[in-house]
DNA sequence: CGGTGAGTGGGTCAGATGACCCAGTTGCGT
DNA sequence: ACGCAACTGGGTCATCTGACCCACTCACCG
């Protein structure tokens, strides 16, 4: 093995660990399995990390920071907030379907954190991060469709996080695309019901329901790209043809 | 140890296993830990089960069948569907708060099933069971408040399951009661939006929104009572004084 | 009331795993 | 060039774990 600076070695081990966890679960992420995945010798492991526990803790923290919004849905003209939200959620569902192991790994890591003495706080931080991402996306989505949230943004964000979690968990359990699709629609409907038309900020105001407007972004959902393997956020395959990004 | 018939021994081991898993996770449920929890000798384990795997498989299946609705909310006069649903969800939240380890154990068992070769099907069955329970409760709730679901019952049930999962997961991560409460309210709001006033079935019909009516049951949520420890469904402490059950 | 086999107890065994050590080697600064 | 310390390779060690064995004993049948 080439001579690597400790930092880089740690990074590679973290990435390898995530890969192993995706494949075999946290329990399967033994020092040997990780080291093997990274193509290193066992000694290198303990040179980079004091213990397996340290690696796991680092991984959890790492994953939190790297969590990204994978829902950047391309703009679509004259779309309502609900439609925009739905597309975003379906987009999220797609990423789960494409890499179920990754999503499972995320859930497992969260659970590991919740159950491990020093890491309970990290699980909370993880959800905090999810909510923050959700909030950003929801804010943008509302703005682009000329809507405003009727309740505090972070409150709506928490709801979105709960919905995506439930959605992902259910799909992971039964892999029923149809059902998941319907639940995504429901989620979009439910969330948009928490908004009102416009607020008068932009310029116009109308009493009716969500009014079309130049759209663009979309709702979020969490998914942590492994420290290395596979590109985090992809270009966003348009669910429907829309104006080119 | 008293001389026990195999069946009883298996039952006790399953109960002990669930207890251990609640405390230490699936990974911590070693044959020795389980046997210890049950106050038996290791040999008794392999007398009752061919392997640890067999016990775990049995436990997953077991837990599915024993999943119960813990949301039987007592009746409350003149309550809307939304209110009824909210109370039920809050009731569920209470059970999670009271025994977080149990809920965590449920999630972990599901994950174990999803990842274990022969058990993937069980995870799907588990969710099927959750939906069935949700469906029953939703049907009752709608009926008692003179409402009807606008979509297929099992579709709405899937949404409820997703919502409770998301709700529980979020609470387990950050233990934020306020936030969980708000999300529960949101869930109730969102679900009741999927219903319409009445259908004309009972007798009356009115265009307005959910009309009061004799209420009684409530929404569900899943929680598997351990094979033995602690009574599964409790008497349902009235969140509000209502007619005696 | 004696036999006997279901059920029990106290081991053993092989394999996996986390931690760690020590003798090298080799990149890099000087 | 040269030396040193950062880094690597190839072990070892104590534990834990799942599986399993075999002699014993006691409850119940005949």
Coordinates of C-alpha atoms in Angstrom, one line a residue, chain A residues 29-242:
Chain A
X29 CA -18.5 -3.8 9.8
X30 CA -15.7 -5.6 11.7
X31 CA -12.2 -4.1 11.6
X32 CA -11.1 -6.8 9.2
X33 CA -14.0 -6.4 6.9
X34 CA -13.5 -2.6 6.7
X35 CA -9.8 -2.9 6.2
X36 CA -10.3 -5.5 3.6
X37 CA -12.8 -3.3 1.7
X38 CA -10.2 -0.5 1.8
X39 CA -7.5 -2.9 0.7
X40 CA -5.3 -2.2 3.7
X41 CA -3.7 -4.3 6.4
X42 CA -5.2 -4.5 9.8
X43 CA -2.4 -2.7 11.4
X44 CA -3.2 0.4 9.3
X45 CA -6.6 0.5 10.9
X46 CA -5.3 0.9 14.4
X47 CA -2.8 3.3 13.2
X48 CA -5.5 5.6 11.9
X49 CA -8.2 4.9 14.5
X50 CA -7.7 4.0 18.1
X51 CA -10.6 1.6 17.9
X52 CA -13.5 0.4 15.9
X53 CA -15.8 2.4 18.1
X54 CA -13.8 5.6 17.2
X55 CA -14.3 4.9 13.5
X56 CA -18.0 4.3 13.9
X57 CA -18.4 7.5 15.9
X58 CA -16.5 9.4 13.3
X59 CA -18.6 7.9 10.6
X60 CA -21.8 8.9 12.2
X61 CA -20.6 12.5 12.6
X62 CA -19.3 12.4 9.1
X63 CA -22.4 11.2 7.5
X64 CA -24.4 13.9 9.2
X65 CA -22.3 16.6 7.7
X66 CA -22.3 15.1 4.3
X67 CA -26.1 14.6 4.2
X68 CA -27.3 16.3 1.1
X69 CA -30.4 17.2 -0.6
X70 CA -30.9 14.8 -3.4
X71 CA -34.1 16.3 -4.5
X72 CA -33.1 19.2 -6.6
X73 CA -35.9 18.8 -9.1
X74 CA -35.6 20.8 -12.3
X75 CA -37.9 23.6 -12.8
X76 CA -41.3 23.1 -14.5
X77 CA -43.5 25.9 -15.7
X78 CA -46.8 26.6 -14.1
X79 CA -46.5 24.1 -11.4
X80 CA -48.3 24.2 -8.2
X81 CA -46.6 23.8 -4.9
X82 CA -48.2 20.4 -4.5
X83 CA -46.9 19.2 -7.8
X84 CA -43.5 20.5 -7.1
X85 CA -43.4 18.8 -3.7
X86 CA -44.7 15.6 -5.2
X87 CA -42.0 15.5 -7.9
X88 CA -39.4 16.2 -5.2
X89 CA -40.6 13.3 -3.1
X90 CA -40.7 11.0 -6.0
X91 CA -37.2 12.0 -6.8
X92 CA -36.2 11.1 -3.3
X93 CA -38.0 7.8 -3.6
X94 CA -36.0 7.1 -6.8
X95 CA -32.8 7.6 -4.9
X96 CA -33.9 5.2 -2.3
X97 CA -34.9 2.7 -4.9
X98 CA -31.6 3.0 -6.7
X99 CA -29.5 2.5 -3.6
X100 CA -31.7 0.9 -0.9
X101 CA -28.6 -0.3 0.9
X102 CA -27.4 3.2 1.4
X103 CA -30.7 4.3 3.0
X104 CA -30.7 1.2 5.1
X105 CA -27.1 2.0 6.2
X106 CA -28.3 5.5 7.2
X107 CA -31.1 4.1 9.3
X108 CA -28.7 1.6 10.9
X109 CA -26.1 4.2 11.7
X110 CA -28.7 6.4 13.3
X111 CA -29.9 3.5 15.4
X112 CA -26.3 2.6 16.3
X113 CA -25.9 6.2 17.5
X114 CA -29.1 6.2 19.5
X115 CA -28.0 3.1 21.3
X116 CA -24.4 3.9 21.9
X117 CA -23.5 5.7 25.1
X118 CA -21.5 8.6 23.8
X119 CA -23.4 9.1 20.6
X120 CA -27.0 9.7 21.5
X121 CA -26.4 13.4 20.8
X122 CA -25.3 12.7 17.3
X123 CA -28.6 11.1 16.4
X124 CA -30.4 14.2 17.5
X125 CA -27.9 16.3 15.5
X126 CA -28.5 14.2 12.5
X127 CA -32.2 14.9 12.6
X128 CA -31.5 18.5 13.2
X129 CA -29.5 18.5 10.0
X130 CA -32.3 16.7 8.1
X131 CA -34.8 19.3 9.3
X132 CA -32.5 22.2 8.3
X133 CA -32.2 20.8 4.8
X134 CA -35.9 20.2 4.6
X135 CA -36.5 23.8 5.7
X136 CA -34.3 25.2 3.0
X137 CA -36.0 23.2 0.3
X138 CA -39.5 23.9 1.6
X139 CA -38.8 27.6 1.7
X140 CA -37.5 27.6 -1.8
X141 CA -40.4 25.5 -3.0
X142 CA -42.9 27.8 -1.5
X143 CA -41.3 30.9 -2.8
X144 CA -41.0 29.6 -6.3
X145 CA -44.7 28.8 -6.4
X146 CA -45.8 31.9 -4.8
X147 CA -46.8 30.4 -1.6
X148 CA -46.1 30.9 2.1
X149 CA -46.1 28.4 4.9
X150 CA -48.8 28.9 7.5
X151 CA -46.7 27.7 10.3
X152 CA -43.1 28.1 11.3
X153 CA -40.9 26.7 8.6
X154 CA -38.9 24.4 10.8
X155 CA -42.2 22.9 12.0
X156 CA -43.2 22.0 8.5
X157 CA -39.7 20.8 7.9
X158 CA -40.1 18.3 10.8
X159 CA -43.2 17.0 9.2
X160 CA -41.5 16.5 5.9
X161 CA -38.7 14.6 7.5
X162 CA -41.2 12.4 9.3
X163 CA -42.9 11.8 6.0
X164 CA -39.8 10.9 4.1
X165 CA -38.7 8.6 6.8
X166 CA -41.9 6.8 6.9
X167 CA -42.0 6.6 3.1
X168 CA -38.5 5.2 2.9
X169 CA -39.0 2.7 5.7
X170 CA -42.1 1.4 4.1
X171 CA -40.6 1.0 0.7
X172 CA -37.5 -0.7 2.2
X173 CA -39.8 -3.1 3.9
X174 CA -42.1 -4.1 1.0
X175 CA -40.6 -2.5 -2.1
X176 CA -44.0 -1.7 -3.3
X177 CA -43.6 1.1 -5.8
X178 CA -47.2 1.8 -6.3
X179 CA -47.9 2.2 -2.7
X180 CA -44.9 4.3 -2.1
X181 CA -46.0 6.5 -5.0
X182 CA -49.4 7.0 -3.5
X183 CA -47.9 7.9 -0.1
X184 CA -45.6 10.4 -1.8
X185 CA -48.6 12.0 -3.4
X186 CA -50.4 12.1 -0.1
X187 CA -47.3 13.7 1.6
X188 CA -47.2 16.4 -1.1
X189 CA -50.9 17.0 -0.6
X190 CA -50.6 17.1 3.1
X191 CA -47.7 19.5 3.1
X192 CA -49.1 21.9 0.6
X193 CA -52.2 22.1 2.8
X194 CA -49.9 23.8 5.3
X195 CA -49.3 26.7 2.9
X196 CA -51.4 29.6 1.8
X197 CA -51.5 31.2 -1.6
X198 CA -49.1 34.1 -1.5
X199 CA -48.3 36.5 1.2
X200 CA -48.2 39.7 -0.8
X201 CA -44.5 39.8 -0.5
X202 CA -43.6 39.3 -4.2
X203 CA -46.2 41.6 -5.6
X204 CA -49.6 40.0 -6.3
X205 CA -52.0 38.4 -3.8
X206 CA -55.0 36.2 -4.5
X207 CA -57.4 34.4 -2.2
X208 CA -57.5 31.1 -4.2
X209 CA -55.3 28.2 -3.6
X210 CA -51.7 27.7 -4.7
X211 CA -51.2 29.8 -7.7
X212 CA -48.7 28.9 -10.5
X213 CA -45.5 30.7 -10.6
X214 CA -42.0 30.2 -11.9
X215 CA -40.9 27.1 -10.2
X216 CA -37.5 25.6 -9.7
X217 CA -36.3 23.7 -6.7
X218 CA -38.0 21.3 -4.6
X219 CA -38.4 19.4 -1.3
X220 CA -35.7 17.6 0.2
X221 CA -35.1 14.4 2.0
X222 CA -32.0 13.1 3.5
X223 CA -29.5 10.7 2.1
X224 CA -26.0 10.7 3.0
X225 CA -23.6 10.0 0.3
X226 CA -20.9 7.6 1.4
X227 CA -17.7 9.4 2.2
X228 CA -16.5 8.5 -1.1
X229 CA -18.3 5.8 -3.2
X230 CA -20.7 7.1 -5.8
X231 CA -21.4 10.6 -6.6
X232 CA -23.6 12.2 -3.9
X233 CA -26.0 14.3 -5.8
X234 CA -26.8 13.5 -9.4
X235 CA -27.9 15.9 -12.1
X236 CA -31.6 15.2 -11.4
X237 CA -33.3 13.3 -14.1
X238 CA -36.4 15.3 -14.9
X239 CA -39.5 13.4 -13.9
X240 CA -41.2 15.4 -16.5
X241 CA -39.9 17.4 -19.3
X242 CA -39.4 21.0 -18.2

